[in-house]
Coordinates of C-alpha atoms in Angstrom, one line a residue:
M110 CA 154.8 54.6 29.7
T111 CA 158.0 55.9 28.1
T112 CA 158.2 57.9 25.0
I113 CA 161.2 56.3 22.7
G114 CA 162.6 57.9 19.7
V115 CA 164.0 55.6 17.1
L116 CA 166.7 56.7 14.6
H117 CA 166.0 55.2 12.1
P118 CA 163.2 52.6 11.5
G119 CA 164.9 50.7 8.7
Q120 CA 164.4 46.9 8.7
M121 CA 166.1 46.4 12.2
G122 CA 165.0 49.6 13.8
V123 CA 161.3 49.3 13.1
S124 CA 161.5 45.6 14.6
V125 CA 163.0 47.2 17.8
A126 CA 160.5 49.9 17.9
A127 CA 157.7 47.3 17.3
S128 CA 158.9 45.4 20.4
A129 CA 159.0 48.6 22.4
R130 CA 155.1 49.5 21.3
A131 CA 154.1 46.0 22.2
G132 CA 154.7 47.0 25.7
G133 CA 152.4 50.0 25.3
H134 CA 155.3 52.8 24.7
T135 CA 155.1 55.6 22.6
V136 CA 157.6 55.3 19.9
L137 CA 158.6 58.6 17.6
W138 CA 160.4 58.7 14.5
A139 CA 161.3 61.8 12.3
S140 CA 160.2 61.8 8.9
E141 CA 162.3 64.8 7.8
G142 CA 164.8 63.7 4.8
R143 CA 163.6 60.1 5.1
S144 CA 162.3 57.7 2.3
S145 CA 158.9 56.8 1.4
Q146 CA 159.7 53.2 2.2
T147 CA 160.8 54.2 5.8
A148 CA 157.5 56.0 6.3
G149 CA 155.6 52.8 5.0
R150 CA 157.5 50.9 7.7
A151 CA 157.0 53.3 10.6
A152 CA 153.3 53.7 9.7
Q153 CA 152.7 50.0 9.4
Y154 CA 154.0 49.5 13.3
G155 CA 152.3 52.4 14.4
L156 CA 155.2 54.7 14.9
E157 CA 154.2 58.5 15.6
D158 CA 156.1 61.0 13.4
A159 CA 157.5 63.7 15.2
G160 CA 158.4 65.3 11.8
T161 CA 161.9 66.7 12.7
L162 CA 164.8 65.5 14.9
A163 CA 164.3 68.6 17.1
E164 CA 160.8 67.5 17.7
L165 CA 161.9 64.1 18.4
C166 CA 164.5 65.1 20.7
R167 CA 162.1 67.3 22.7
R168 CA 159.7 64.7 23.2
A169 CA 161.5 61.6 23.7
E170 CA 162.7 60.2 27.0
I171 CA 165.0 57.7 25.4
I172 CA 166.6 57.6 22.0
L173 CA 167.8 54.7 20.1
S174 CA 170.2 54.9 17.6
V175 CA 170.0 52.0 15.0
C176 CA 171.9 53.0 11.8
P177 CA 174.7 51.8 9.6
P178 CA 177.8 51.9 11.8
H179 CA 179.7 54.4 9.8
A180 CA 177.1 57.0 10.8
A181 CA 177.2 56.2 14.6
E182 CA 179.0 59.4 15.5
A183 CA 177.4 61.9 13.2
V184 CA 174.1 60.8 14.3
A185 CA 175.0 61.5 17.9
Q186 CA 176.3 64.6 17.2
S187 CA 173.1 65.7 15.4
V188 CA 171.1 64.5 18.7
A189 CA 173.6 66.4 20.9
A190 CA 173.0 69.4 18.9
Q191 CA 169.5 69.5 19.7
G192 CA 170.2 69.7 23.4
F193 CA 168.8 66.0 24.1
T194 CA 169.2 65.2 28.0
G195 CA 167.3 61.9 28.2
I196 CA 169.0 58.4 27.8
Y197 CA 170.7 57.9 24.4
V198 CA 171.0 54.2 23.5
D199 CA 173.7 53.5 20.7
A200 CA 172.7 50.1 19.3
N201 CA 174.9 50.2 16.4
A202 CA 177.7 47.6 15.3
I203 CA 180.7 49.6 16.4
A204 CA 183.9 49.0 18.4
P205 CA 184.3 49.6 22.2
Q206 CA 186.4 52.7 21.4
R207 CA 184.1 54.3 19.2
A208 CA 181.2 53.6 21.7
Q209 CA 183.2 55.6 24.2
A210 CA 183.5 58.5 21.7
V211 CA 179.7 58.4 21.2
A212 CA 179.1 58.3 24.7
A213 CA 181.5 61.4 25.0
I214 CA 179.5 63.3 22.5
V215 CA 176.0 62.8 24.1
M216 CA 177.1 63.0 27.8
Q217 CA 178.8 66.3 27.0
R218 CA 175.4 67.9 26.1
G219 CA 173.9 66.1 29.4
A220 CA 172.5 62.7 28.3
S221 CA 172.9 59.6 29.8
F222 CA 174.5 57.0 27.6
V223 CA 173.8 53.2 27.3
D224 CA 176.0 51.0 24.9
G225 CA 173.8 48.4 23.1
G226 CA 174.5 45.5 20.8
I227 CA 171.9 43.8 18.7
I228 CA 172.7 40.2 17.7
G229 CA 170.2 38.3 15.3
N230 CA 167.8 39.2 12.4
P231 CA 165.0 41.9 13.0
A232 CA 163.0 41.0 16.0
W233 CA 159.8 39.5 15.0
K234 CA 160.0 36.3 16.8
P235 CA 160.8 35.6 20.3
S236 CA 164.4 34.3 21.4
T237 CA 165.7 35.3 17.8
T238 CA 167.1 38.6 18.5
W239 CA 169.1 40.0 21.5
L240 CA 169.9 43.5 22.7
Y241 CA 172.8 43.5 25.0
L242 CA 172.9 46.7 27.2
S243 CA 175.4 48.2 29.4
G244 CA 175.6 51.6 31.2
P245 CA 174.0 53.2 34.3
Q246 CA 170.6 53.3 32.8
A247 CA 170.4 49.8 30.9
E248 CA 167.8 48.5 33.4
S249 CA 165.5 51.2 32.6
V250 CA 166.1 50.7 28.6
A251 CA 165.7 46.9 28.9
A252 CA 162.2 47.4 30.7
C253 CA 160.9 49.0 27.7
F254 CA 161.2 45.9 25.6
A255 CA 160.0 43.3 28.3
A256 CA 156.6 42.7 26.4
G257 CA 157.8 42.2 22.9
P258 CA 159.9 39.5 21.0
L259 CA 163.4 41.3 21.5
E260 CA 165.1 39.7 24.2
T261 CA 167.2 41.9 26.4
E262 CA 170.3 41.3 28.5
V263 CA 171.8 43.8 30.9
I264 CA 175.7 43.4 31.1
G265 CA 176.4 45.8 33.8
D266 CA 177.0 49.6 34.5
A267 CA 180.1 50.1 32.8
I268 CA 180.0 51.6 29.3

């Protein structure tokens, strides 16, 4: 099974995390600086608290960024600063040019990059929410969600 870090388990992020957990994957989150509401959601859906971003980056094979679009680059920079070298999935609603910038940030430090786009509401029921993925490691990421209600579609290898 794969260890996945989710940044951050808000309403959408926790549903994506729960979809990965349905397949038996370990899903981490980092409680440092997060609200009690976020902690409650994470606990409710069985996410494992890594405590800090540094520990999450150390343990995760895949990191999934689901955050407000304005924060996409800053979140990527904070992960890159930890030396993360796994697969970084940016699933934020950002333009292709910004996705390229995020890719450059994380790839510069040795991580692989997968661009993602979530269409729909939080993924609690099958066939209501889609995660479109592109990049060389997109198939590996898609496989993590096969057992849950989040539907995935790999568009291709290009970012």
